[in-house]
XYZ file of C-alpha atoms in Angstrom:
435
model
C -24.939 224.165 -54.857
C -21.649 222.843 -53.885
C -20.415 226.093 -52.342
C -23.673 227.041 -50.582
C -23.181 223.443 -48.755
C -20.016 224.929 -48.132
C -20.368 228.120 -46.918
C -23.765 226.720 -44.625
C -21.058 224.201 -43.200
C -18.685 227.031 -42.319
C -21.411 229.273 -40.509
C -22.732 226.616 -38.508
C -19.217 225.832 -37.433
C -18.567 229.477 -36.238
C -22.028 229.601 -34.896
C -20.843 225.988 -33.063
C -17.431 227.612 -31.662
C -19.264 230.932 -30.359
C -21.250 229.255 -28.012
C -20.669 229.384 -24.122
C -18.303 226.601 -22.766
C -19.895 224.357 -20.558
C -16.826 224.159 -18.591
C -16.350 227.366 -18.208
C -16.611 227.821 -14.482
C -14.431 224.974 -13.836
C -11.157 226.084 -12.118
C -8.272 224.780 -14.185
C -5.060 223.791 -11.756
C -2.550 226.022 -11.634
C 0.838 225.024 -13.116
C 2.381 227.964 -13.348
C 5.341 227.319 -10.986
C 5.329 223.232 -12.478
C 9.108 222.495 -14.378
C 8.849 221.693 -18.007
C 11.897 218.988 -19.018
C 12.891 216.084 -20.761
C 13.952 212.691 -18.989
C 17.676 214.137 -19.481
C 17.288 217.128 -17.960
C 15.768 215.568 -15.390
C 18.749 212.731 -14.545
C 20.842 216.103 -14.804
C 19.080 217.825 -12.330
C 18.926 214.585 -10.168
C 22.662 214.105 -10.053
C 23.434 217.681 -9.321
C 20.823 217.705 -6.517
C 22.737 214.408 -4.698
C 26.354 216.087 -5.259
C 27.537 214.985 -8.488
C 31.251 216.424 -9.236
C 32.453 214.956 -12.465
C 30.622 213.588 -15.785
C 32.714 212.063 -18.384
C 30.989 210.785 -21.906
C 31.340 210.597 -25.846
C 27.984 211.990 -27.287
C 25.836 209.380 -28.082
C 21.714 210.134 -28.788
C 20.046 210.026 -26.586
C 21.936 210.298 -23.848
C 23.889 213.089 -25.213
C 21.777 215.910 -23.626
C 22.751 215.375 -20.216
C 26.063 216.302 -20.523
C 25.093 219.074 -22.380
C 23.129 220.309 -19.673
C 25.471 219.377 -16.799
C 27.854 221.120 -19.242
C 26.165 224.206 -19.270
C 25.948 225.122 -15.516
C 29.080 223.587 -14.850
C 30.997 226.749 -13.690
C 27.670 227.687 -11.129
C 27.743 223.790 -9.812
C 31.503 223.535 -9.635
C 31.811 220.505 -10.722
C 33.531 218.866 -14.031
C 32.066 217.655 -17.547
C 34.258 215.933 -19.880
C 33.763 215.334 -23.642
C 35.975 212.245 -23.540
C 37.697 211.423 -26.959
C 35.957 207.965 -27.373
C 33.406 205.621 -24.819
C 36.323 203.985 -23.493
C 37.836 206.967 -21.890
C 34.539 207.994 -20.813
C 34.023 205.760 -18.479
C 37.873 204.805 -17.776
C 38.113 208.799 -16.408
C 35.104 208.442 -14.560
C 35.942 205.389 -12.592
C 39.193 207.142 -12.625
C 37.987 209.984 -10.917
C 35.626 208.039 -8.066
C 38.726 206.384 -7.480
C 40.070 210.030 -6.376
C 37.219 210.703 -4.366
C 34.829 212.499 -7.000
C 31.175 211.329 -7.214
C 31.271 210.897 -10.648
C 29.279 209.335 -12.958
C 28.900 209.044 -17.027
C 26.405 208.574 -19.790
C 25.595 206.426 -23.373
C 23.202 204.273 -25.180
C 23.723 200.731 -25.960
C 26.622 200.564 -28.354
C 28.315 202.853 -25.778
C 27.810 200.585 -23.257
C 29.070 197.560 -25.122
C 32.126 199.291 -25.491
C 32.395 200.237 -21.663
C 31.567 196.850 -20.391
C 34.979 195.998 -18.818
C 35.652 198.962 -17.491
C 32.110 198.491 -15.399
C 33.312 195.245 -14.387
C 37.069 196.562 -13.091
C 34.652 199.075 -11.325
C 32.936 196.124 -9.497
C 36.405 194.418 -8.853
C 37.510 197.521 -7.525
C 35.066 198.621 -5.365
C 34.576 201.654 -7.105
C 31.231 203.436 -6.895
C 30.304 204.584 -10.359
C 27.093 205.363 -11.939
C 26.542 204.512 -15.858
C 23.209 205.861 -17.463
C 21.969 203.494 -20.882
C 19.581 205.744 -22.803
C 18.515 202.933 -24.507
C 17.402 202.850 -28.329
C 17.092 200.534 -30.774
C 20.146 198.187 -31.752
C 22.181 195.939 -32.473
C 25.061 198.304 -33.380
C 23.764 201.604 -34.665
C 20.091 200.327 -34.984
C 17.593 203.577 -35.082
C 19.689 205.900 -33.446
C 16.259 208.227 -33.007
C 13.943 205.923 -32.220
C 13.144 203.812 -28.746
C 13.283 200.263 -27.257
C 13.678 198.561 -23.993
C 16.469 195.755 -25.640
C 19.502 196.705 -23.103
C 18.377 195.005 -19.988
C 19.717 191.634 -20.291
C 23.269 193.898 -21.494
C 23.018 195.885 -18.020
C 22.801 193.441 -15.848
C 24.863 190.052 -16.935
C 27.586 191.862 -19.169
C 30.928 191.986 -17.915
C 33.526 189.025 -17.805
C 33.295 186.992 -14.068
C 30.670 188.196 -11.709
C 30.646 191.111 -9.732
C 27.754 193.113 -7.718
C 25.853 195.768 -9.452
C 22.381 197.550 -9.404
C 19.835 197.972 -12.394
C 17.471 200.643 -11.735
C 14.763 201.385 -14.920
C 13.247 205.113 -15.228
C 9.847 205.046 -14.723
C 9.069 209.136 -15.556
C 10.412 212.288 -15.412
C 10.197 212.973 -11.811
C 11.667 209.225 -11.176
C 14.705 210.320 -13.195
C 15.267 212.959 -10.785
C 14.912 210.945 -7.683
C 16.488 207.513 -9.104
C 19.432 209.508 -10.672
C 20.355 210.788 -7.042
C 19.460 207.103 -5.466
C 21.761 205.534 -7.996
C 24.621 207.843 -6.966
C 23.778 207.065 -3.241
C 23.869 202.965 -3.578
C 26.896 203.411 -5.441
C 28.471 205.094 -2.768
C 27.250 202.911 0.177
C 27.991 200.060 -1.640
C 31.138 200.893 -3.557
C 29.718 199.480 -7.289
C 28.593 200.413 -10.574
C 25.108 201.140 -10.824
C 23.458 200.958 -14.320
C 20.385 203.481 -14.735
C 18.327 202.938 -17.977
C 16.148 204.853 -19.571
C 14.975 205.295 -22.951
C 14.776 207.683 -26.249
C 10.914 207.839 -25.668
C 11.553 209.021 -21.998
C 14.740 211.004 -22.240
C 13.939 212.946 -25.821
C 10.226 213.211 -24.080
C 8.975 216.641 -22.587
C 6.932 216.763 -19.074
C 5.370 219.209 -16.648
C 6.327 217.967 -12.905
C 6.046 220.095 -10.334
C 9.190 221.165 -8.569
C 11.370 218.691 -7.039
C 11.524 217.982 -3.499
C 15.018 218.079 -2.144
C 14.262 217.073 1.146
C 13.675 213.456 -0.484
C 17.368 213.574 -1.894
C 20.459 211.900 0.047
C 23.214 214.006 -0.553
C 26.398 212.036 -1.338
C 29.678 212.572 0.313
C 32.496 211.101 -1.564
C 35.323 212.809 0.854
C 38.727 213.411 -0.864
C 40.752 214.728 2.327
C 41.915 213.456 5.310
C 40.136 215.742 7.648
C 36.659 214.646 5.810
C 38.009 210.908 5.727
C 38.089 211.211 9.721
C 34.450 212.551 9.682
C 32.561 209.443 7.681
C 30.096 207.599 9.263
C 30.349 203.838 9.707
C 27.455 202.325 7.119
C 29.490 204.772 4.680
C 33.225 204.082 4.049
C 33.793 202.201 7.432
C 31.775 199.116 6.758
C 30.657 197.519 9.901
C 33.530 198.716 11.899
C 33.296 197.548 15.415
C 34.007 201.108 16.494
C 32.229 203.251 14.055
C 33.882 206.344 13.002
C 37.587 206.282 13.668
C 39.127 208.873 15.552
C 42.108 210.606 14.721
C 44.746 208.551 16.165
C 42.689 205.213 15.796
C 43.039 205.494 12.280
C 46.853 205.666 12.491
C 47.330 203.280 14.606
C 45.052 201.017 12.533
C 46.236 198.316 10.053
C 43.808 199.387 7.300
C 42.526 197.018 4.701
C 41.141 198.360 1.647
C 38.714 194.925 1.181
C 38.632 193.710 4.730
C 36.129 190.956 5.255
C 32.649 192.238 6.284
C 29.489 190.876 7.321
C 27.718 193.428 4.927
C 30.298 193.112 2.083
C 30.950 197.078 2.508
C 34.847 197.289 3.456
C 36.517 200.304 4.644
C 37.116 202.990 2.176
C 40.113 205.959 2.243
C 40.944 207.877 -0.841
C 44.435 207.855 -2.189
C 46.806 209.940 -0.780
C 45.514 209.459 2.607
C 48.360 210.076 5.320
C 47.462 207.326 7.367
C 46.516 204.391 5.028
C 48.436 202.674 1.838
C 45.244 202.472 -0.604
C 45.731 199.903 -2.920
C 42.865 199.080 -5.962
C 43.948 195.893 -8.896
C 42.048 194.450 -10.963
C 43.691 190.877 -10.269
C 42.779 189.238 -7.750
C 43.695 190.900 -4.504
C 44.008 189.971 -0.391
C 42.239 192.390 2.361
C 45.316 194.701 2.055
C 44.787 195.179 -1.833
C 47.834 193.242 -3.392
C 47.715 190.442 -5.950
C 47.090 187.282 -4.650
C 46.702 183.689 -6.197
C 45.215 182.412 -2.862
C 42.828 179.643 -3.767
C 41.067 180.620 -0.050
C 41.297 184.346 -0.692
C 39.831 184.299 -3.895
C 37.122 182.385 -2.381
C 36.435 185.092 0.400
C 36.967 187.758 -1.404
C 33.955 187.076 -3.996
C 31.781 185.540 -1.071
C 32.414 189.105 0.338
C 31.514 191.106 -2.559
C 28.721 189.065 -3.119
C 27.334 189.715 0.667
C 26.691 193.275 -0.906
C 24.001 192.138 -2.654
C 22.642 190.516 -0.132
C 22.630 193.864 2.083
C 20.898 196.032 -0.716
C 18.167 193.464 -0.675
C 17.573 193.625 2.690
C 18.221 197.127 3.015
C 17.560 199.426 -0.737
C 15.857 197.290 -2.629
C 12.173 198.643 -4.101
C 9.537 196.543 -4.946
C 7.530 197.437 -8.047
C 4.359 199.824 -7.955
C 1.354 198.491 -8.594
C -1.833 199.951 -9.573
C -4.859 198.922 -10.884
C -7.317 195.902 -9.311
C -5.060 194.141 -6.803
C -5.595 190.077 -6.605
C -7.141 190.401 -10.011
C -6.928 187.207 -12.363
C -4.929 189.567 -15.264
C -1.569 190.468 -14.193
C 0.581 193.137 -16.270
C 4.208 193.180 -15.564
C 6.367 196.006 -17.244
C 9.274 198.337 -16.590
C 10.656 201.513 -17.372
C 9.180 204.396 -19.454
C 6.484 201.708 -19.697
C 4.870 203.226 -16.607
C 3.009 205.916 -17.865
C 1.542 203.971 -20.906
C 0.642 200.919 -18.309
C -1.330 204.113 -16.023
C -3.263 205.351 -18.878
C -3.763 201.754 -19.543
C -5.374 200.704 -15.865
C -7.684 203.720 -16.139
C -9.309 202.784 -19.700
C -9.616 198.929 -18.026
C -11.219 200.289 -14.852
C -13.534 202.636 -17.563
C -14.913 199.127 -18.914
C -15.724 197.391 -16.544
C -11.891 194.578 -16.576
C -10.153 194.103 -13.487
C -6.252 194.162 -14.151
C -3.441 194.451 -11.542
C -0.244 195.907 -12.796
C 3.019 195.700 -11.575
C 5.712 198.317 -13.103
C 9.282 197.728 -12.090
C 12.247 199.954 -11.262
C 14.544 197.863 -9.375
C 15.457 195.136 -11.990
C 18.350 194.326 -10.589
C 18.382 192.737 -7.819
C 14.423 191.757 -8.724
C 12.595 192.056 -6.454
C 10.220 189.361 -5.972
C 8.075 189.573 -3.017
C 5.126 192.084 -4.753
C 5.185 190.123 -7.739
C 5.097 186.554 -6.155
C 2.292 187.515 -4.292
C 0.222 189.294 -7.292
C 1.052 186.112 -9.612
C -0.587 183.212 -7.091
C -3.924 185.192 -7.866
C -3.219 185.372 -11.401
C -4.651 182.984 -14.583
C -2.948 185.396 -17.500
C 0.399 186.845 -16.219
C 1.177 188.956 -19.283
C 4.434 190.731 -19.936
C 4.721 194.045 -21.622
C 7.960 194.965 -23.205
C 9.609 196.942 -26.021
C 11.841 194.609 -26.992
C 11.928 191.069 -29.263
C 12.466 188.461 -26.817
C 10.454 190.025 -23.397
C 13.926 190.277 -21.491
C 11.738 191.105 -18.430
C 9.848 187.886 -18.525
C 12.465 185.762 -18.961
C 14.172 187.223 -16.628
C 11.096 186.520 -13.612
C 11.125 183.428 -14.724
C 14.721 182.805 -14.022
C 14.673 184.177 -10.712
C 11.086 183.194 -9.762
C 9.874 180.382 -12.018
C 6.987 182.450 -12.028
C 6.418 181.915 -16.319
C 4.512 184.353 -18.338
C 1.079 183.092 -19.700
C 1.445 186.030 -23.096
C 3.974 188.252 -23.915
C 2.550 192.086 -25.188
C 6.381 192.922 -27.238
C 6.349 196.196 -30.006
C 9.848 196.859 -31.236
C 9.352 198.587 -34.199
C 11.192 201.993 -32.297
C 7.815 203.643 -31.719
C 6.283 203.721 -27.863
C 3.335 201.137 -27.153
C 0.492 203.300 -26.368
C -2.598 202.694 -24.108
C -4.714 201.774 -26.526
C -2.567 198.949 -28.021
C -1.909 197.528 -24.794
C -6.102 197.187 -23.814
C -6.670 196.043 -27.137
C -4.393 192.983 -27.068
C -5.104 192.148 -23.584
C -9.145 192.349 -24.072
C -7.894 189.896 -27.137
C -5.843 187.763 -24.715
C -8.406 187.212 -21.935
C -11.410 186.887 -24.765
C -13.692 190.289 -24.013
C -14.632 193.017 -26.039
């Protein structure tokens, strides 16, 4: 009797699978001509698409990938990948490079980064554009070197000894690792700093579909390293906000140039070494408009006011709010960041599906914060809940520092496994008390 229920079971199955598909005459889209990557490929692709010219890193999951694939078309790109002997000369060669006039840029996860802290921060002293990407994964020290977590942001944007400018910019998805990777190159440039781009093991380990990448979006970065193109750069690029704009020829000899010449923007005029009409000078002491050591009790005081003013110019000028989706004004407010963006989508759908109201705010730009989107979804809101995959909701602690605005619940999963939809609407229905 057993194997007669069996054998029924297994005909009415094929019987089952035989019949027509109601869905049948539905017309699929077509992704045939869609890209299929990971996160890594995609932050490859990014940089070579804004000009990229030299990438310098020690292997370190997950990050590791993107020098293998900048590695593998290097000869077709012309530029130059390095396997550096250790993190320290990783990113020493590629601030070492920028300072030659490469766009250059490197790669790591968080014990990587610990390790390259100060060189970031001689970047920032510098002026020396420089883009580091954190593939973030679970720590401290080696942690679960194969697993994911969002713990590096409070390490990206307040390490470093003193206090320098720098921009934080989180990953939302593939195609925003494409488009933020090229960005990040471009406000390093303009604002001649390190910019930190984080992503995760879930995001850059993850495989997408997007469909092909458009490269009229992308700034292409010019990082000249001759005279001739020195001449040629446009005044929001190396020249500041030089009265005259570009420099011609024989203004720029007869100039007195000053490497960190007070600005109202910050940005000071920038030549690459070995420039025949200008002494570049770059310490990481303290140093006067012209570059040399100073112990200047005034100077030092200008000289970080200026630097600082850059900050103030990529607010006003580069800074992106968060996106939101969901119910705007709605009395639940999700705040997240990251590779959280795709989890927090799925999420606002299923909400909308029962009937909940929830606005959602995912952030890119963590550093500066931007404030104005969130300030204005958070006077509507009676549960502000953060969403994090980390132990101590670095996010939320860090609006509240530079808002007040203070988190009503905190949704945290660190265990190295991605937060899926379905967790997230369960413990908010839980929060706000509906089934």
């Amino acid at each position: 009797q057993g194997y007669a229920l069996i054998t029924d079971e297994q005909a009415a199955r094929g019987r089952d699978a035989i019949q027509p598909d109601p869905h049948e005459d539905e017309i699929a889209p077509d992704y045939s001509d869609w890209l299929i990557l990971n996160g890594n490929n995609a932050i490859a692709l990014g940089a070579l698409a804004a000009g990229v010219q030299f990438y310098a890193a020690y292997p370190m999951s997950p990050s590791t990938s993107i020098m293998e694939h900048l590695a593998s078309v290097m000869d077709q790109a012309g530029i130059v990948v390095e396997q550096a002997e250790d993190e320290l000369a990783g990113i020493n060669m590629a601030v070492g490079a920028s300072y030659a006039g490469a766009v250059a840029m490197t790669g790591t996860s968080g014990g990587g980064y610990a390790l390259k802290v100060e060189a970031i921060a001689m970047a920032g002293m510098q002026e020396i554009p420089v883009v580091v990407v954190d593939a973030m994964r679970p720590g401290p020290v080696t942690g679960l070197p194969t697993r994911t977590e969002q713990g590096d942001l409070n390490m990206a944007i307040f390490a470093g000894n003193g206090e320098y400018p720098k921009a934080v910019i989180a990953v939302k998805n593939h195609e925003d690792a494409f488009y933020q990777t090229a960005r990040a190159l471009h406000l390093a440039q303009k604002y001649q700093m390190p910019v930190i781009l984080l992503t995760d093991q879930y995001l850059a380990d993850g495989t997408a579909t997007v469909p092909h990448f458009d490269l009229s979006k992308v700034t292409r970065v010019v990082a000249g390293n001759t005279a001739e193109e020195a001449l040629a750069y446009k005044q929001d690029y190396v020249r500041g906000d030089t009265p005259s704009g570009e420099m011609t020829e024989k203004e720029l000899a007869e100039s007195e140039y000053k490497r960190y010449r007070l600005t109202e923007n910050g940005i000071s005029p920038r030549l690459i070494p070995g420039n025949p009409y200008a002494f570049v000078s770059a310490d990481t002491d303290e140093h006067d408009e012209y570059g040399f050591i100073t112990e200047s009790a005034k100077v030092r005081v200008e000289q970080t006011d200026k630097r600082k003013r850059k900050m103030t110019t990529l607010i006003a000028d580069d800074l992106q709010e968060p996106e939101q989706f969901g119910k705007a004004g709605s009395k639940v407010l999700l705040v997240g960041w990251g590779s959280l963006h795709g989890t927090l989508l799925e999420a606002a759908d299923k909400f909308a599906a029962r009937g909940v109201d929830v606005n959602i705010l995912v952030f890119g730009d963590v550093w500066p914060l931007p404030l104005a989107s969130l300030t204005e979804a958070a006077a509507n809101a009676e549960h502000i809940i953060n969403v994090e995959q980390n132990t101590d909701g670095q996010l939320g602690a860090l609006i509240r520092r530079e808002s007040g605005i203070t988190m009503t619940h905190s949704l945290l999963k660190y265990d190295g496994r991605a937060i899926s939809s379905d967790e997230v609407v369960e413990r908010v229905l839980d929060i706000i008390g509906k089934e």
